[in-house]
XYZ file of C-alpha atoms in Angstrom:
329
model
C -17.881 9.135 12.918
C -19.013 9.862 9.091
C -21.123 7.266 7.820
C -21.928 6.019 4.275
C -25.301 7.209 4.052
C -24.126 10.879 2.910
C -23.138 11.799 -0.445
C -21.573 8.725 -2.032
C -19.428 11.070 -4.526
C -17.857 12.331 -1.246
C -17.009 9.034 -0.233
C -15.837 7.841 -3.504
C -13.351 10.800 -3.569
C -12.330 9.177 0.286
C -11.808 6.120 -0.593
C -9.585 6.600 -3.516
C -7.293 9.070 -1.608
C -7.234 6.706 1.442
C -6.531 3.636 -1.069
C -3.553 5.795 -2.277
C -1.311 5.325 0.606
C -2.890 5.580 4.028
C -2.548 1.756 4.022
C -1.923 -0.550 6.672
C 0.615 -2.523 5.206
C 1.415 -6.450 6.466
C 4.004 -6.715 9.330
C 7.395 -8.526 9.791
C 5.581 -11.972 10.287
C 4.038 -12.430 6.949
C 7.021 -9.572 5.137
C 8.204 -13.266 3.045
C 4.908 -14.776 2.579
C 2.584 -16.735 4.950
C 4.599 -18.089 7.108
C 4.188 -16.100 10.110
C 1.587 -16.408 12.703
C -2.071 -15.947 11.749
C -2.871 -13.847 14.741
C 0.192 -11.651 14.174
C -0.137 -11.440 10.264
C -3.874 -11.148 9.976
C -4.909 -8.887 12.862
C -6.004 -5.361 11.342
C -8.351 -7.289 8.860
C -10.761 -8.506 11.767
C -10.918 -4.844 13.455
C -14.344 -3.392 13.992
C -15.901 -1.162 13.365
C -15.242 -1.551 9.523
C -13.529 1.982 8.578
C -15.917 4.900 7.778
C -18.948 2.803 9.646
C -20.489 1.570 12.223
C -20.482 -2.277 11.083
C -18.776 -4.709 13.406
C -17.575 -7.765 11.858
C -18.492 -11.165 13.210
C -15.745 -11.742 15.288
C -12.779 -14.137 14.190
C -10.741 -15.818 16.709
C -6.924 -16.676 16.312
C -8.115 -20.613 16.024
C -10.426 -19.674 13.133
C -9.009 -17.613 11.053
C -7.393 -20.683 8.660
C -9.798 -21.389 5.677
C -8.959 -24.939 6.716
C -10.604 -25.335 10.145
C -13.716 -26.271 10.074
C -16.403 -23.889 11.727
C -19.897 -24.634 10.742
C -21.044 -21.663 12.384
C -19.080 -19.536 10.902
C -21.790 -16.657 10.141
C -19.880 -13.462 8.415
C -21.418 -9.631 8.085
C -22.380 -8.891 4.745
C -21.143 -4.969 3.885
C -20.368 -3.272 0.994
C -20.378 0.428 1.507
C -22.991 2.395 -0.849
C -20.019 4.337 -3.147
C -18.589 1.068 -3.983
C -22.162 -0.020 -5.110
C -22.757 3.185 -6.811
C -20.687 1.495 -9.405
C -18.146 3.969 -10.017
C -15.302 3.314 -12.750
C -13.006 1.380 -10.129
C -15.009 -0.794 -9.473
C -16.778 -4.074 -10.012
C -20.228 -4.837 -10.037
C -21.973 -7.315 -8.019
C -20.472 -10.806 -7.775
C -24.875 -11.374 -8.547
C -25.139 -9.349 -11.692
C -25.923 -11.840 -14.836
C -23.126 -9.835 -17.311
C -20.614 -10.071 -14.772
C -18.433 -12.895 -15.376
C -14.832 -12.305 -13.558
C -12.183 -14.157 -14.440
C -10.033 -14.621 -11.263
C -6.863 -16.278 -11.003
C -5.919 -14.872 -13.974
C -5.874 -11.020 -16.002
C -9.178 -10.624 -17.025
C -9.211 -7.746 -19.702
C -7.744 -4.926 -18.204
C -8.196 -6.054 -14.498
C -5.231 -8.001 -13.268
C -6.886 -10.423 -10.815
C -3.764 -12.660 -10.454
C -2.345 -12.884 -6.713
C 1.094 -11.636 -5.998
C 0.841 -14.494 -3.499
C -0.158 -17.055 -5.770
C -3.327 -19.161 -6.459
C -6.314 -18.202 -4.604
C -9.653 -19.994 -3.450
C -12.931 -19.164 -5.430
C -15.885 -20.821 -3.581
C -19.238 -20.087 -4.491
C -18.599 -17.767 -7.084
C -16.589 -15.635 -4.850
C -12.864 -15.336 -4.198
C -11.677 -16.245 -0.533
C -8.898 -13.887 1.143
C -5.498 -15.746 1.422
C -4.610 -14.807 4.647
C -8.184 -16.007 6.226
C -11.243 -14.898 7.704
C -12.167 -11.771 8.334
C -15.774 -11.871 9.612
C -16.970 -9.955 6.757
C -18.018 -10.805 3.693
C -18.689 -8.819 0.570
C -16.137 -5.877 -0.396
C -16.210 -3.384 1.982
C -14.829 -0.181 0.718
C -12.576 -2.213 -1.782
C -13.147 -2.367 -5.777
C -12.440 -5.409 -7.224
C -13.391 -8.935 -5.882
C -9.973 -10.120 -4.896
C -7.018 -8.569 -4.604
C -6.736 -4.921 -4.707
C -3.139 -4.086 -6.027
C -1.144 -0.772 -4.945
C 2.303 -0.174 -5.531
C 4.539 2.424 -3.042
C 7.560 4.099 -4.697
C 10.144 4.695 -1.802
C 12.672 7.073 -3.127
C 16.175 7.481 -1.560
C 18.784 9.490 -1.610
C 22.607 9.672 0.817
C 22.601 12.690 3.461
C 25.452 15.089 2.726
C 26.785 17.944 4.042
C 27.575 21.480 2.275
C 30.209 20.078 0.729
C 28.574 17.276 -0.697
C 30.302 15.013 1.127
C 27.993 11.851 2.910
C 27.103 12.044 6.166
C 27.513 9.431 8.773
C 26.383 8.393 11.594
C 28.369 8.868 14.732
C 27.934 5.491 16.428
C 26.830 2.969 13.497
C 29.777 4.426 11.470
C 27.337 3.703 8.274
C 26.139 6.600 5.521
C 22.562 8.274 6.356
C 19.741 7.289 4.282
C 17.120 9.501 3.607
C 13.779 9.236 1.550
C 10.884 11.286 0.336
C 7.724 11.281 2.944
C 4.438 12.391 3.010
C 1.913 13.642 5.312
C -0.894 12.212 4.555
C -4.181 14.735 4.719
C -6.543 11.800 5.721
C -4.982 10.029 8.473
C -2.373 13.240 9.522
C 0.766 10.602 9.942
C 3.989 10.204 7.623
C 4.349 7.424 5.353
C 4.922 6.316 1.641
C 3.971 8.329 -1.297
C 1.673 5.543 -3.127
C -1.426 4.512 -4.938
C -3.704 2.497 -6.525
C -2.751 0.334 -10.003
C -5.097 1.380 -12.705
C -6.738 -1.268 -14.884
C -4.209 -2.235 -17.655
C -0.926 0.043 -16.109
C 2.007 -1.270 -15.280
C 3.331 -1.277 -11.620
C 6.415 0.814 -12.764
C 3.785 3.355 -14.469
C 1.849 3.105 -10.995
C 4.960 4.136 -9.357
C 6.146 6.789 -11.511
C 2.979 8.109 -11.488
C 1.875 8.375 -7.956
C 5.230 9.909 -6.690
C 5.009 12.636 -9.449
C 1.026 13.337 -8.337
C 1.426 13.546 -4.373
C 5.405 14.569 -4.077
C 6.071 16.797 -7.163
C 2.456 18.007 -7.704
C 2.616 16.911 -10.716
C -1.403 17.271 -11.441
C -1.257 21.119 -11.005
C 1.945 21.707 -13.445
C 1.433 23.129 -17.273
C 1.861 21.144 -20.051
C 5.570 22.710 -20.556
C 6.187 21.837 -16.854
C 4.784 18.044 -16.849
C 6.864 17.239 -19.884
C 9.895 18.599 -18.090
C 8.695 16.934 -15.018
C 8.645 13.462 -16.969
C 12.188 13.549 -18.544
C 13.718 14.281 -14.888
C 11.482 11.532 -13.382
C 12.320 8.818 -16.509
C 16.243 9.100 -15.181
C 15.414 8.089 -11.815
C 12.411 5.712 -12.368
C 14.365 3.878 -15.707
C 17.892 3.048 -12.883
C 18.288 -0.386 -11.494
C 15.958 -0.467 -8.418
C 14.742 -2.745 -5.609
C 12.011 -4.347 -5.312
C 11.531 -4.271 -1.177
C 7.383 -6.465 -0.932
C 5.097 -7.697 -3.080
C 1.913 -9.567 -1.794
C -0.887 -9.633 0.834
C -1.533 -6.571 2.930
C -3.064 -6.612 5.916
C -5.543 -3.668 6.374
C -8.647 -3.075 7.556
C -10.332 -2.707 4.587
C -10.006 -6.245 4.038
C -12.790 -8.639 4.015
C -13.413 -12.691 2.867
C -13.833 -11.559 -0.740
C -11.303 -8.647 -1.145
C -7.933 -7.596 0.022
C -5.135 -5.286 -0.188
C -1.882 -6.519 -2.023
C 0.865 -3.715 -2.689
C 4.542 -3.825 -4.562
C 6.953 -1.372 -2.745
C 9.687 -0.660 -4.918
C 13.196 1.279 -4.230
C 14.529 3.939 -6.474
C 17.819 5.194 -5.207
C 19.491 8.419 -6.551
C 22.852 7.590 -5.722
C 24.662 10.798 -6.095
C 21.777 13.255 -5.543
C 21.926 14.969 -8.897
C 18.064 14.148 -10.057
C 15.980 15.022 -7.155
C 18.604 17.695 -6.151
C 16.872 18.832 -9.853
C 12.996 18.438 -8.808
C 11.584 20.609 -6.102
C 9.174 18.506 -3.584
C 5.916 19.767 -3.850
C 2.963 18.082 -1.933
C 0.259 17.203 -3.909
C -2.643 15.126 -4.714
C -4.171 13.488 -0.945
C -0.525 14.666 0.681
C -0.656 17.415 3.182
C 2.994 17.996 3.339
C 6.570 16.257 1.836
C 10.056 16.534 3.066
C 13.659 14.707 3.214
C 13.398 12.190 6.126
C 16.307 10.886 7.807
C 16.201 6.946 7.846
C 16.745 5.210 11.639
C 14.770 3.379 13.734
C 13.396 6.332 15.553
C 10.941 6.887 12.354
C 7.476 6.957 13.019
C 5.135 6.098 9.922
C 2.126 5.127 9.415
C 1.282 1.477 9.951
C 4.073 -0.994 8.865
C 5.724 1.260 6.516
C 8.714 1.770 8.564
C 8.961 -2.364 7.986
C 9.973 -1.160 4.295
C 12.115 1.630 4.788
C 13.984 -0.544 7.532
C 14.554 -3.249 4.854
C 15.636 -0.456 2.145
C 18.334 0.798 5.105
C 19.630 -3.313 5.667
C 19.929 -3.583 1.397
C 21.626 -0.257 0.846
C 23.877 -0.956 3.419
C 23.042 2.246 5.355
C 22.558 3.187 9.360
C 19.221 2.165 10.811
C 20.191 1.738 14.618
C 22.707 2.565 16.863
C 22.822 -1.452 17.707
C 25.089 -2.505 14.603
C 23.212 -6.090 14.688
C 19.648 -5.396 13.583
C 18.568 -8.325 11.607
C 17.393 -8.783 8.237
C 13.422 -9.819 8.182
C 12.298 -12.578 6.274
């Protein structure tokens, strides 16, 4: 197990490659807000030890987790790791530093520190995670104070055969979906291309701009090639799309004062033509990319497949051989 007393560059590097999309996203309790559960919507934010450590949060149980029970003893771990203090440019400082004066609830500057889901608790000077507690306080390997926001671009496209007809499948009788994939380098497992939101981009930049870096390669391209890059990119990205989740994530990463929020976001290609034009290249934190065949036999990383299963109900396309699989939320 690595620790963070070695080279805090390294681990600033880590952390914003492991932000990017090796994230454990919420699960089918809490996919339409808080109304599932709190021990099955808020159970990877109270895992120990706290990733890349050996800190072990206090421990949380089910009964306890709800801001609004009391518990008088409630005594949290303090932890932020040393490359998040090293203060680099994403960032905050201290919650104790006398020119820092965040405005939460609200943008503040650059920094959006508004809640996908909504007003959030500030007690003490610091903002308190939505979902609960987490038995640590501080921010972990997080940023900001408060929410964290990502956004995953899930691109799709129908299977076809030689003859460009669609291909379906034998039993559902509905069209094959497929959509780009990763392998991520950090955590070895398929998932979403997706990253962090800089301070002052839009989500739809965030999008655009991720898929390009770790599908297309887009950071390793000439000038001549990026520009050509962007014009086949602004087709698919400027289309009607879907937005599949926006809110609270829950990851382990998470802690009292900061948390994961993401917006995953379908762009479908509907005949094939644009990405048929761009050649996947992995790039960026992504060991690998490829075509992957949408059913319920995918295995992705965390609760991803939670998306692309809801991107398979709205496009109308196969997911299981059982015809009735349910819409979530």
């Amino acid at each position: 197990m690595l620790h963070f007393n070695i080279l805090p560059s390294f681990w600033s590097g880590l952390l914003r490659n492991s932000l990017s999309s090796c994230r454990f996203h919420v699960n089918s309790n809490i996919m339409s807000g808080f109304n599932g559960t709190k021990e099955n919507s808020h159970n990877k934010a109270r895992t120990s030890p706290y990733p890349g450590s050996k800190v072990q949060r206090s421990q949380v149980p089910n009964d306890k987790v709800d801001w609004l029970v009391e518990w008088h003893d409630y005594n949290p771990v303090e932890y932020t790791a040393v490359s998040v203090l090293a203060g680099p440019q994403w960032a905050d400082p201290q919650i104790t530093e006398s020119n820092f004066s965040p405005k939460f609830n609200e943008k503040d500057g650059q920094v959006e520190r508004k809640s996908q889901n909504g007003l959030y608790e500030v007690k003490n000077g610091r903002p308190r995670n939505p979902a609960g507690r987490t038995g640590l306080v501080g921010r972990g390997l997080l940023g900001r104070w408060g929410p964290n926001h990502a956004a995953d671009p899930i691109i799709t496209r129908w299977k076809r055969d030689r003859s460009g007809n669609k291909i379906t499948h034998p039993i559902s009788g509905k069209n094959i979906l497929q959509f780009v994939a990763i392998k991520r380098k950090d955590c070895g497992e398929w998932a979403i291309p997706g990253g962090m939101v800089d301070p002052g981009e839009k989500i739809s930049a965030t999008l655009k701009r991720e898929f390009g870096e770790e599908a297309l390669n887009s950071l390793q391209k000439s000038s001549a090639e990026k520009r050509e890059l962007q014009e086949k990119l602004q087709k698919l990205f400027n289309q009607e799309h879907l937005v599949i989740y926006k809110g609270y994530v829950d990851d382990p990463r998470n802690t009292d004062n900061a948390w994961m929020e993401t917006e995953a976001v379908n762009y479908h290609d509907e005949t094939g033509e644009i990405m048929d034009n761009l050649t996947l290249e992995a790039g960026d934190d992504a060991g690998k990319v490829k075509w992957m065949d949408i059913s319920d036999k995918l295995k992705l990383y965390a609760s991803h497949a939670q998306f692309i299963k809801s991107v398979a109900e709205k496009r109308d396309a196969h997911w299981s051989k059982d015809s009735e699989t349910g819409c979530p939320g």
